[in-house]
Short mmCIF file of N, CA, C and O in Angstrom, two decimals:
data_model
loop_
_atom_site.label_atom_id
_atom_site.label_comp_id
_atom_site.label_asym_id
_atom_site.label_seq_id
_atom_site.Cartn_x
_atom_site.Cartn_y
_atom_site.Cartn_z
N UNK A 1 -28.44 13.39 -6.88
CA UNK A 1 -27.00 13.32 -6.88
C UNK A 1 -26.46 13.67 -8.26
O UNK A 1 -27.04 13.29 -9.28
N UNK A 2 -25.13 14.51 -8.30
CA UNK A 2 -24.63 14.62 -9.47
C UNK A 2 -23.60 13.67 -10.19
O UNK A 2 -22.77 13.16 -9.43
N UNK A 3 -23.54 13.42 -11.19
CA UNK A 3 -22.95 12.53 -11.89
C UNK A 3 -21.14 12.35 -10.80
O UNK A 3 -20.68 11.30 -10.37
N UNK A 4 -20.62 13.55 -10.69
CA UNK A 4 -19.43 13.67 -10.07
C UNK A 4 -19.49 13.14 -8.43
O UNK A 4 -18.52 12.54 -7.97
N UNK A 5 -20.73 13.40 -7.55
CA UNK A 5 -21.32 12.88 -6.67
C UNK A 5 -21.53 11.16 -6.57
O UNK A 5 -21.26 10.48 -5.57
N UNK A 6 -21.88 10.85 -7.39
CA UNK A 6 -22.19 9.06 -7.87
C UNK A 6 -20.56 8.39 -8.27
O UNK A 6 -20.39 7.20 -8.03
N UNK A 7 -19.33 9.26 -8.90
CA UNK A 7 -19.06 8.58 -8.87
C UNK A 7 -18.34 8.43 -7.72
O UNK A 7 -18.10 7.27 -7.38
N UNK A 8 -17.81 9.60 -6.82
CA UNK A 8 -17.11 9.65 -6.01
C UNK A 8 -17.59 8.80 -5.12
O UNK A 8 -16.90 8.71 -4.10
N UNK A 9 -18.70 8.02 -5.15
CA UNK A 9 -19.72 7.24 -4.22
C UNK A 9 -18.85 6.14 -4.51
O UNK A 9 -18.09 5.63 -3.68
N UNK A 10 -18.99 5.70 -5.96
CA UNK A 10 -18.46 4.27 -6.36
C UNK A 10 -16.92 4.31 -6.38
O UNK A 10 -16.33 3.23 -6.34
N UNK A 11 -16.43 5.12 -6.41
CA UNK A 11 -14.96 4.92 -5.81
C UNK A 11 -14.32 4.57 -4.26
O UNK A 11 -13.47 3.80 -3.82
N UNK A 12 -15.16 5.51 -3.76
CA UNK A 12 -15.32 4.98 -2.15
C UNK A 12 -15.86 3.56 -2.21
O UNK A 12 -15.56 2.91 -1.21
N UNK A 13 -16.46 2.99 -2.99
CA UNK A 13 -16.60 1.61 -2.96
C UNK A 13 -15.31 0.72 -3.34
O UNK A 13 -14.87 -0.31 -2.82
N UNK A 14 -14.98 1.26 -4.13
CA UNK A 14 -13.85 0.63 -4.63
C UNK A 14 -12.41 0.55 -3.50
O UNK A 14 -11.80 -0.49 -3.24
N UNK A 15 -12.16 1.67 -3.05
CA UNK A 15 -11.10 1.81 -2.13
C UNK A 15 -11.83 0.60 -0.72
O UNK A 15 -11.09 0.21 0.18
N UNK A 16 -13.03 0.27 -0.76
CA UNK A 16 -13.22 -0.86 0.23
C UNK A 16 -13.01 -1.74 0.04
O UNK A 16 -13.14 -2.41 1.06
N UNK A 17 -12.54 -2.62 -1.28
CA UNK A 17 -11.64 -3.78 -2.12
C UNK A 17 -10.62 -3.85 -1.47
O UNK A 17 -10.34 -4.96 -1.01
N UNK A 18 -9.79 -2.80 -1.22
CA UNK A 18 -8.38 -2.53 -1.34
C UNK A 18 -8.09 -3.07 0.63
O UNK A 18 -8.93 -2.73 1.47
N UNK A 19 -7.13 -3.69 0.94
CA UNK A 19 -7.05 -4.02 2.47
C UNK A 19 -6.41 -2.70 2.81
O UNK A 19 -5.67 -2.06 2.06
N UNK A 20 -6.83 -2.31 4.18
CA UNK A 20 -6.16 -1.46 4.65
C UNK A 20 -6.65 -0.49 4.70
O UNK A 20 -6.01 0.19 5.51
N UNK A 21 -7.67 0.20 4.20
CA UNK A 21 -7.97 1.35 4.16
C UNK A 21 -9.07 1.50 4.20
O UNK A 21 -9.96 0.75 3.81
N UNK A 22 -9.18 2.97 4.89
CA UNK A 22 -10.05 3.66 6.08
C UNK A 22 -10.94 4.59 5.29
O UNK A 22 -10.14 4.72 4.37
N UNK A 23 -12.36 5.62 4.76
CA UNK A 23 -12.20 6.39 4.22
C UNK A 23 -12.87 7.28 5.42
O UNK A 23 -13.67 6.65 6.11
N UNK A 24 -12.67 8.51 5.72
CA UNK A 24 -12.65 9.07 6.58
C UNK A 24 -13.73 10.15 6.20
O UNK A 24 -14.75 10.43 6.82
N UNK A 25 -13.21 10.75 4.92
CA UNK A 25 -14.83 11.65 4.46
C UNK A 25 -14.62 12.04 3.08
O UNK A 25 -13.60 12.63 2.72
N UNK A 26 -15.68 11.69 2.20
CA UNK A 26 -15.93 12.29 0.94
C UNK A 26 -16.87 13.46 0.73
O UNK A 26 -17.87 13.75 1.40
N UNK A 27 -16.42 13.99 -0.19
CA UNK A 27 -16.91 15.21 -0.44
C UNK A 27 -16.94 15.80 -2.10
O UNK A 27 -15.98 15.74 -2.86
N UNK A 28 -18.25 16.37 -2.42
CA UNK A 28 -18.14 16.99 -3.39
C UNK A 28 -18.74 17.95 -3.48
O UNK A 28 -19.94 17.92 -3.76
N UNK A 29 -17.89 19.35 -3.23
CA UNK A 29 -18.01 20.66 -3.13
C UNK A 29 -18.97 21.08 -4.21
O UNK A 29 -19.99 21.75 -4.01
N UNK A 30 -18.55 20.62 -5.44
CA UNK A 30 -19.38 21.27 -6.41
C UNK A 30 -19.01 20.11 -7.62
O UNK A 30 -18.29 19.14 -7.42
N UNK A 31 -19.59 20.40 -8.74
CA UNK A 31 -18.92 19.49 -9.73
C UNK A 31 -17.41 19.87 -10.16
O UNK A 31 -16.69 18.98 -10.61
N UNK A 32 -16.99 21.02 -10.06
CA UNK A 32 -15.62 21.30 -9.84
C UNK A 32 -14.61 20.61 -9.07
O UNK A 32 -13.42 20.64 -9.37
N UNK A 33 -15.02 20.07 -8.19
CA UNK A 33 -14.30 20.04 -6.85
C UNK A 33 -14.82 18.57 -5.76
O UNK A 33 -15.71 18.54 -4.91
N UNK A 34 -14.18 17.81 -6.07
CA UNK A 34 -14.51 16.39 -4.84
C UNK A 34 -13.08 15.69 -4.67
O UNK A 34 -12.22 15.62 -5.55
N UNK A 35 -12.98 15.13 -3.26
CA UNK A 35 -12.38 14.68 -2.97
C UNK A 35 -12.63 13.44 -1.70
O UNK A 35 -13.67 13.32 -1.07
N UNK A 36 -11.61 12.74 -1.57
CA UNK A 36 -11.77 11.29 -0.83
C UNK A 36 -10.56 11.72 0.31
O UNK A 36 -9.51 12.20 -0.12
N UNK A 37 -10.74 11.54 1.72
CA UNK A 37 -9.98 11.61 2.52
C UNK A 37 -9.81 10.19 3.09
O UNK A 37 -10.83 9.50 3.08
N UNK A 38 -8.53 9.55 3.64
CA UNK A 38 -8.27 8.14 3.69
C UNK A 38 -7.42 7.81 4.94
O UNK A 38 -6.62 8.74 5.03
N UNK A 39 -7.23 7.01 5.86
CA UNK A 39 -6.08 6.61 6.33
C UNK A 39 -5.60 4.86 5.89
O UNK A 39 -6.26 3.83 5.99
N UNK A 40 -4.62 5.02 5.53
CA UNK A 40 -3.58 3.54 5.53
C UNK A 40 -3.38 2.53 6.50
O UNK A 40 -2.74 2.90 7.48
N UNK A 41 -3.70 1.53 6.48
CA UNK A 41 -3.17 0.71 7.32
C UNK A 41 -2.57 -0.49 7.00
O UNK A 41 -2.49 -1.47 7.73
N UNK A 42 -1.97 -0.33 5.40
CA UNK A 42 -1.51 -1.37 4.45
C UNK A 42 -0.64 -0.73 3.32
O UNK A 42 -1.00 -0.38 2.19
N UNK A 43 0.92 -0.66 4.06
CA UNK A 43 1.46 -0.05 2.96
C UNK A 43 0.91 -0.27 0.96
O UNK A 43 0.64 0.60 0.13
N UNK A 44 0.95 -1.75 0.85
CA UNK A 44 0.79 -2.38 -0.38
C UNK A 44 -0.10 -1.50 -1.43
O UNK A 44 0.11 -1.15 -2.59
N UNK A 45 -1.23 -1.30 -0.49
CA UNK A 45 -2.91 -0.19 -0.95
C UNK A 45 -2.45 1.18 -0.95
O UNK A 45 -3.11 2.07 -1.48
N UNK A 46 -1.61 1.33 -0.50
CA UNK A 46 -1.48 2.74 -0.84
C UNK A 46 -0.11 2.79 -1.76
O UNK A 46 0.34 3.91 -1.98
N UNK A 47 0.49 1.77 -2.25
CA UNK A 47 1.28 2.20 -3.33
C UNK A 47 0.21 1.78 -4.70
O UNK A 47 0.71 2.34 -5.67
N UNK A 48 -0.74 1.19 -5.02
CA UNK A 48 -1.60 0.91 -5.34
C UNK A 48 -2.43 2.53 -5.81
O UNK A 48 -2.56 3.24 -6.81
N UNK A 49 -2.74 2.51 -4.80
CA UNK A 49 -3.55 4.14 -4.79
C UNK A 49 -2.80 5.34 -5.53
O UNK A 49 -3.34 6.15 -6.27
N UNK A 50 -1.47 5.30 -5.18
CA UNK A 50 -0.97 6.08 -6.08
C UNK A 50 -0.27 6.28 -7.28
O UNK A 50 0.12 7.29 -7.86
N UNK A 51 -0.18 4.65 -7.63
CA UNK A 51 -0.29 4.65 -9.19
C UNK A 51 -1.11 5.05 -9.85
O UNK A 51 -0.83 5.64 -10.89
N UNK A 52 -2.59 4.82 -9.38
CA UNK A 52 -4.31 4.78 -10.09
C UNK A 52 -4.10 6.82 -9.97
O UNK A 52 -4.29 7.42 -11.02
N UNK A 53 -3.72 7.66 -8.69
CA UNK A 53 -3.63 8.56 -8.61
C UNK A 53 -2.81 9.30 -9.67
O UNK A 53 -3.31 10.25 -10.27
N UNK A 54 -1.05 8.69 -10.03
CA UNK A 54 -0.60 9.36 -11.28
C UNK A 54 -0.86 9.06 -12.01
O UNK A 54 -0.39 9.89 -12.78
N UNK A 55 -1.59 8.04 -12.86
CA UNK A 55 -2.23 7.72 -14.25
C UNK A 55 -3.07 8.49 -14.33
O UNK A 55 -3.30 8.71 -15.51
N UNK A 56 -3.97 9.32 -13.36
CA UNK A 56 -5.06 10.06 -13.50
C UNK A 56 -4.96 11.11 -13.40
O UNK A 56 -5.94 11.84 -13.57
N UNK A 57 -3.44 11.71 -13.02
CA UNK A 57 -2.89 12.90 -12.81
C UNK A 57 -3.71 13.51 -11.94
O UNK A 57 -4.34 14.40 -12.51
N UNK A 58 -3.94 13.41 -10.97
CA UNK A 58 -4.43 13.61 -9.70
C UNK A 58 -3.38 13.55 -8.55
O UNK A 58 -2.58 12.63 -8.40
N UNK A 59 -3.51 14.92 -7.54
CA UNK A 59 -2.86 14.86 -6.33
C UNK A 59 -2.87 14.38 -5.35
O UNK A 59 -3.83 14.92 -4.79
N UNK A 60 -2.31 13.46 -4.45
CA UNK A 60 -2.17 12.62 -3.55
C UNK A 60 -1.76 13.75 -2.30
O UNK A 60 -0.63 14.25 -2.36
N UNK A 61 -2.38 14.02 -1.53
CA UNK A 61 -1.90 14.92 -0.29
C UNK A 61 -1.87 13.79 0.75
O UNK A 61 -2.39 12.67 0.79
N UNK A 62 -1.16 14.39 1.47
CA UNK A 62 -0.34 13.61 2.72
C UNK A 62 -0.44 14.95 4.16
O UNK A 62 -0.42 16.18 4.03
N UNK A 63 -0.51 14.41 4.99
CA UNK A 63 -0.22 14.75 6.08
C UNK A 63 -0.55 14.55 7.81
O UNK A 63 -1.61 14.00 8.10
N UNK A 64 0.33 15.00 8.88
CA UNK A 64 -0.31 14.31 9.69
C UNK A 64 -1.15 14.70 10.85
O UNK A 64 -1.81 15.73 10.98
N UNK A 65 -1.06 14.08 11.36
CA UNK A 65 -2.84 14.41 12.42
C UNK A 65 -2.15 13.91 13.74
O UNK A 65 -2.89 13.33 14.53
N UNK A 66 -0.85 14.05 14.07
CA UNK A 66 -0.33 13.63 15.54
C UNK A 66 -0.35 13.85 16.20
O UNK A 66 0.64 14.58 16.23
N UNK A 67 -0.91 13.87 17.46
CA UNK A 67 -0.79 14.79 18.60
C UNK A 67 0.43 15.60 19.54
O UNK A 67 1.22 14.89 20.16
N UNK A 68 0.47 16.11 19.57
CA UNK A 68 2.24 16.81 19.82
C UNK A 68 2.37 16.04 20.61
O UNK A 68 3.58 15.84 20.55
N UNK A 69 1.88 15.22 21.60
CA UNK A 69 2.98 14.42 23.14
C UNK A 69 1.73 13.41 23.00
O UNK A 69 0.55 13.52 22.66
N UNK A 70 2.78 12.12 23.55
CA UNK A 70 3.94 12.19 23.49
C UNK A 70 4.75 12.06 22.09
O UNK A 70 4.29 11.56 21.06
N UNK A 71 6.31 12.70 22.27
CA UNK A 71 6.72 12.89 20.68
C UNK A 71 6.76 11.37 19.99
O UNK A 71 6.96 11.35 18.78
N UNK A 72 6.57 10.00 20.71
CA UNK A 72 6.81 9.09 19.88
C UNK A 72 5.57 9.14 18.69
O UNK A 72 5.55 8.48 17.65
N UNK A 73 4.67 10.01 19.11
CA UNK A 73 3.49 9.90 18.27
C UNK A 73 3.61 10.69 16.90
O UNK A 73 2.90 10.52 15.91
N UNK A 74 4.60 11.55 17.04
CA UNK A 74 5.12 12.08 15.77
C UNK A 74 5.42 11.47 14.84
O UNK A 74 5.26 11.99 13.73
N UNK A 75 5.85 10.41 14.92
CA UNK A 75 6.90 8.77 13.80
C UNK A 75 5.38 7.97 13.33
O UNK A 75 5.02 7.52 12.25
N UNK A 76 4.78 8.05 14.54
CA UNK A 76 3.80 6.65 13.81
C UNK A 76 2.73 7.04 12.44
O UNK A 76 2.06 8.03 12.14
N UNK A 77 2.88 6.28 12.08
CA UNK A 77 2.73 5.98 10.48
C UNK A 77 1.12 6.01 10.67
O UNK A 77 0.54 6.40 9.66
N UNK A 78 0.41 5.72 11.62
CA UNK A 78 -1.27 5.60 11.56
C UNK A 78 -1.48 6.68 11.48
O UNK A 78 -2.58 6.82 10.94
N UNK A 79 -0.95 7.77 11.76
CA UNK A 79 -1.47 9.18 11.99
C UNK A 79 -1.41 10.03 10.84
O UNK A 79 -2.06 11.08 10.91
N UNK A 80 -0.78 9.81 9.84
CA UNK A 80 -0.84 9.98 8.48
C UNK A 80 -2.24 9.91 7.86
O UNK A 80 -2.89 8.87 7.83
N UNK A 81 -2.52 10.69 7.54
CA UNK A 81 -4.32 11.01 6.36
C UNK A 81 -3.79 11.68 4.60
O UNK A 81 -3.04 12.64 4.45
N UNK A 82 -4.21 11.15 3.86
CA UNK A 82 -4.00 11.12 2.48
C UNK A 82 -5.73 11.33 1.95
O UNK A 82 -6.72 10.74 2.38
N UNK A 83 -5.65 12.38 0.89
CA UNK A 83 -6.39 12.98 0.18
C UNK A 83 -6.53 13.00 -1.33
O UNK A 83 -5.81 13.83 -1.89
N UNK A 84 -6.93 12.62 -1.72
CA UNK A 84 -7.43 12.07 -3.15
C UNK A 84 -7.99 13.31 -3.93
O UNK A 84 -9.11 12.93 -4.28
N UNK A 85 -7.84 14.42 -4.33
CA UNK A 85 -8.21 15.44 -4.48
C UNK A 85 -8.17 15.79 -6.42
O UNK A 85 -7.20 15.81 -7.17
N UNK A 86 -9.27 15.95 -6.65
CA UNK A 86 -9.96 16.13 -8.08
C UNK A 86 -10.33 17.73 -8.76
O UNK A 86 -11.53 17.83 -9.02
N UNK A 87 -9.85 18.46 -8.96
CA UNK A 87 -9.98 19.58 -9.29
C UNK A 87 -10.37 20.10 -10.47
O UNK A 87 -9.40 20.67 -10.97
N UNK A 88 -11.37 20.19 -11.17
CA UNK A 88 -11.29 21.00 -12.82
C UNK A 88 -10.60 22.03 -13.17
O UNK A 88 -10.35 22.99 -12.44
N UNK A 89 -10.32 21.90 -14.06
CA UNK A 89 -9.12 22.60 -14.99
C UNK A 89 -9.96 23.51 -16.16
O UNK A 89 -10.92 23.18 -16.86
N UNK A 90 -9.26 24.68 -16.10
CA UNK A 90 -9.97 25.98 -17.69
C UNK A 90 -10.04 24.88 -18.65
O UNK A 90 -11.17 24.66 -19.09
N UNK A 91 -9.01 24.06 -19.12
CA UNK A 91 -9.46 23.18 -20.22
C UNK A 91 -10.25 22.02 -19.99
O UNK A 91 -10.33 21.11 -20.81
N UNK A 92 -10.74 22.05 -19.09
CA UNK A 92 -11.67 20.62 -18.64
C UNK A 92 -13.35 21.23 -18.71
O UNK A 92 -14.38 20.59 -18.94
N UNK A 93 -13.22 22.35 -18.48
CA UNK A 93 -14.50 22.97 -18.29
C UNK A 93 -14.29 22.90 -16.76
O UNK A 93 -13.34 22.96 -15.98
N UNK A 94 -16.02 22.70 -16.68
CA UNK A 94 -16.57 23.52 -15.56
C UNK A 94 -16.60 21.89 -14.24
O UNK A 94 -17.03 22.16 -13.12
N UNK A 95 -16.16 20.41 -14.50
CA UNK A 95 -16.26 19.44 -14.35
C UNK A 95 -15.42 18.45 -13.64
O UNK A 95 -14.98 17.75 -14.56
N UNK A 96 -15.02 18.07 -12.71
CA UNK A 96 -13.89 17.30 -12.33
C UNK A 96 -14.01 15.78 -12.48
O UNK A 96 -13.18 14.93 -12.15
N UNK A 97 -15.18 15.60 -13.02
CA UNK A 97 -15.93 14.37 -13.38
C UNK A 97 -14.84 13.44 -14.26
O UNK A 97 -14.87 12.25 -13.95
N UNK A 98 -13.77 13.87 -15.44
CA UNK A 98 -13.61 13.53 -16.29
C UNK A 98 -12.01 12.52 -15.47
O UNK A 98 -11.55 11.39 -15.58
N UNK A 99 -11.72 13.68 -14.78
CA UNK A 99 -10.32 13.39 -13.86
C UNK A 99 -10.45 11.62 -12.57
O UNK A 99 -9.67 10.74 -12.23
N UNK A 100 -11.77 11.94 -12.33
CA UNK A 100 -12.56 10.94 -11.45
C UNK A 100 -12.75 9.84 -12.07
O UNK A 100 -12.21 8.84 -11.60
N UNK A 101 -13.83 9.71 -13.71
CA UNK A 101 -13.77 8.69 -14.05
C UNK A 101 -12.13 7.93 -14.63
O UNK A 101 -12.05 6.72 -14.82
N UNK A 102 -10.87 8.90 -14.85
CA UNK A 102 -9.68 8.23 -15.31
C UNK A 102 -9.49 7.42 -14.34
O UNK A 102 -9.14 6.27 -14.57
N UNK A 103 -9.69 7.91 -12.97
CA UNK A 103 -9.13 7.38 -11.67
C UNK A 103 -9.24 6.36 -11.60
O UNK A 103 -8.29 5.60 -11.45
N UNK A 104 -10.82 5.88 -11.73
CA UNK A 104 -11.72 5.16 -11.28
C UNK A 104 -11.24 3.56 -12.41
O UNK A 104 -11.14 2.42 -11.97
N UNK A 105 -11.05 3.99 -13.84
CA UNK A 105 -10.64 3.05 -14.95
C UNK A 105 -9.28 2.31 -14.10
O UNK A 105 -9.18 1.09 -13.97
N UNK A 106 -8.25 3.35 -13.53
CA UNK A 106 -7.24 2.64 -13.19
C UNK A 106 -7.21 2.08 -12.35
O UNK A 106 -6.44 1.13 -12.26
N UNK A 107 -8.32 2.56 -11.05
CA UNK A 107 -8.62 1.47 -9.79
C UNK A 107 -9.18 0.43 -10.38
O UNK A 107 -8.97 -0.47 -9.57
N UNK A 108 -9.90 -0.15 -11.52
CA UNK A 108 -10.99 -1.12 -11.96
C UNK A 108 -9.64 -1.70 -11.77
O UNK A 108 -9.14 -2.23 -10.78
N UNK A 109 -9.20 -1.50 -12.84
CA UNK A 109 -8.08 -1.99 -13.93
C UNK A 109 -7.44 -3.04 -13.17
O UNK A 109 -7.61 -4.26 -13.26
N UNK A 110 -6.42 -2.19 -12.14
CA UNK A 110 -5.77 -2.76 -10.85
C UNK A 110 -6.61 -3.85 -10.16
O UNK A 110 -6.08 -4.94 -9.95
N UNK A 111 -8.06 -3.60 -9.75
CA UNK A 111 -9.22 -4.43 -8.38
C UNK A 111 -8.99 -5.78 -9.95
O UNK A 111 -8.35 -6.80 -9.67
N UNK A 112 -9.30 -5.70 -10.82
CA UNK A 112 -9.63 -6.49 -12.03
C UNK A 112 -8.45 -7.99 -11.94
O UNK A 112 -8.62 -9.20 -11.89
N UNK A 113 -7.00 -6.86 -11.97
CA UNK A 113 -5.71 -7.85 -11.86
C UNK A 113 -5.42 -8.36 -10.81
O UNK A 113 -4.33 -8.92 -10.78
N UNK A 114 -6.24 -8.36 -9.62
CA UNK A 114 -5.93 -8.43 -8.52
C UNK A 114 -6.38 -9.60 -7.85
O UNK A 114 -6.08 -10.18 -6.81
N UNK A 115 -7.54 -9.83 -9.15
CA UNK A 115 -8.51 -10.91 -8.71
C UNK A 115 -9.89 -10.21 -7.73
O UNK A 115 -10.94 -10.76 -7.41
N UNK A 116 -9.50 -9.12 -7.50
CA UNK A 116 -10.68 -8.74 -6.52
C UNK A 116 -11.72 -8.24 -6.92
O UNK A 116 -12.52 -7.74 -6.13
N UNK A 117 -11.98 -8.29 -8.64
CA UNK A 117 -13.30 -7.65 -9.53
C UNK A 117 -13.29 -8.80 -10.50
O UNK A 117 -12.42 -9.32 -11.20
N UNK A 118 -14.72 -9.04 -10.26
CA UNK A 118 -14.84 -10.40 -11.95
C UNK A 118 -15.21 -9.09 -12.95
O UNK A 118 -15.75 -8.02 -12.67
N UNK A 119 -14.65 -9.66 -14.37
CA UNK A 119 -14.75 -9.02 -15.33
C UNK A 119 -15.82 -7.71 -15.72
O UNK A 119 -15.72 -6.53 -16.08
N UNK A 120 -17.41 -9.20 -15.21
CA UNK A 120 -18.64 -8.60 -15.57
C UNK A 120 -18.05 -6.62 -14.84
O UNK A 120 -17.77 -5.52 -15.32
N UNK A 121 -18.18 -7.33 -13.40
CA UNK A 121 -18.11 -6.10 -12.66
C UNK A 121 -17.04 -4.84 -13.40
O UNK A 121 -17.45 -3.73 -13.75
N UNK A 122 -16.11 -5.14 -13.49
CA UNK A 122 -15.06 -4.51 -14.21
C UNK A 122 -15.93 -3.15 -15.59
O UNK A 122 -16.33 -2.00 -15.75
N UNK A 123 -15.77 -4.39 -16.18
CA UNK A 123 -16.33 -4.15 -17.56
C UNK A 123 -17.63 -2.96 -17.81
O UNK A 123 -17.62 -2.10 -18.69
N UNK A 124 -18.92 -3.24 -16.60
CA UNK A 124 -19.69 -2.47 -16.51
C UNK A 124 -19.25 -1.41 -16.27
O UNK A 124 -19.67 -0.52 -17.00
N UNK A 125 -18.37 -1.07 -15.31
CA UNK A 125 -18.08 0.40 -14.92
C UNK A 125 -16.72 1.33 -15.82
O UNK A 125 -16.48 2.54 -15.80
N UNK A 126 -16.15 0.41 -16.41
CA UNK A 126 -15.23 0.82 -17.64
C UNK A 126 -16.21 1.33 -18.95
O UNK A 126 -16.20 2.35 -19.63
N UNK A 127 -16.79 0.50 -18.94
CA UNK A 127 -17.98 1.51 -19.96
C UNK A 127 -18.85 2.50 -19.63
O UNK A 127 -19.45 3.23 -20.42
N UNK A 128 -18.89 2.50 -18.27
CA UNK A 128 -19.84 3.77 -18.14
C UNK A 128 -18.50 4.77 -18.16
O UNK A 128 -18.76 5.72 -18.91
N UNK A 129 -17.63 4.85 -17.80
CA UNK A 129 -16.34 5.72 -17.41
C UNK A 129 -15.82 5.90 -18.89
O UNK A 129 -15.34 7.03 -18.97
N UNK A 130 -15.73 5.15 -20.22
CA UNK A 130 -14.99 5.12 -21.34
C UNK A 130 -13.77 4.46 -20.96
O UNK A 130 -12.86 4.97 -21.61
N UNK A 131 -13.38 3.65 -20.26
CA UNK A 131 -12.16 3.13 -20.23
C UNK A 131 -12.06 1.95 -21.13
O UNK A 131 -13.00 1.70 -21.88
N UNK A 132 -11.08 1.24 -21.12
CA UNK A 132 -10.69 0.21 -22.06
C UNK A 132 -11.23 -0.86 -21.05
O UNK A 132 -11.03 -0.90 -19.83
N UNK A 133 -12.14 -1.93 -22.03
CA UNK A 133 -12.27 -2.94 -21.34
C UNK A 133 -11.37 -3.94 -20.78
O UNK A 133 -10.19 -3.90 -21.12
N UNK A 134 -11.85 -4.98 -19.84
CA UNK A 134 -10.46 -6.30 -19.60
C UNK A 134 -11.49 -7.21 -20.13
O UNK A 134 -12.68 -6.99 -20.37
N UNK A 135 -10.68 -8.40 -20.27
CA UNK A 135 -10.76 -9.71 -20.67
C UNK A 135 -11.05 -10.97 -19.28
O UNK A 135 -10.58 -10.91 -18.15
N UNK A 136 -11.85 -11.92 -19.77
CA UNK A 136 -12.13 -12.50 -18.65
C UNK A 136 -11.04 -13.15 -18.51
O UNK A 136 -10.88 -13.87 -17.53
#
């Protein structure tokens, strides 16, 4: 497994902290290129998700999966799938790794304040990532 592979592993771990949410399929195309596909079933986690998403400057895709009939199925909110999508950049190099571990600091960060990560846990994966540690 590649470093970008492992972590996208442990983030999918992480989004299983979070109530509500589904992960539907991860993927990492290349070290360039991984992404997390998701459905919601907890508004709260997904405003959550996309804070950790703009701190990391990462794109949040949206869209839906409804079946045309009947049209009430157009409105419902389950049918909505969101994409977590990591891309390398000419100035990043060749790597999307770097974009992943920011992510990953701000999901700790958040699981940390949430009560839903003890420190130890926290702390270990903020240092492998370079993030700023928390406090017990």
């Amino acid at each position: 497994m590649t470093s970008s592979e492992n972590t996208l592993f442990t983030l999918a771990e992480l989004f299983h902290r979070l109530q509500g949410i589904v992960i539907l399929q991860q993927e990492t195309v290349s070290d360039a290129h991984a992404w997390l596909i998701f459905r919601v079933e907890q508004f709260e986690s997904l405003a959550a998700i996309t804070y950790c998403a703009d701190g990391a400057n990462l794109p949040l895709d949206m869209w839906s999966a409804a079946p045309p009939r009947p049209f009430v199925e157009q409105g419902n909110p389950a049918h909505l799938l969101f994409r977590l999508n990591a891309v390398a950049t000419d100035d990043e190099g060749a790597s999307c790794l770097p974009k992943l571990q920011l992510f990953g600091c701000f999901m700790v960060w958040y699981l940390h304040g949430m009560k839903r990560m003890t420190a130890v846990e926290a702390n270990t994966l903020l240092a492998e990532w370079n993030g700023r540690l928390v406090a017990d």
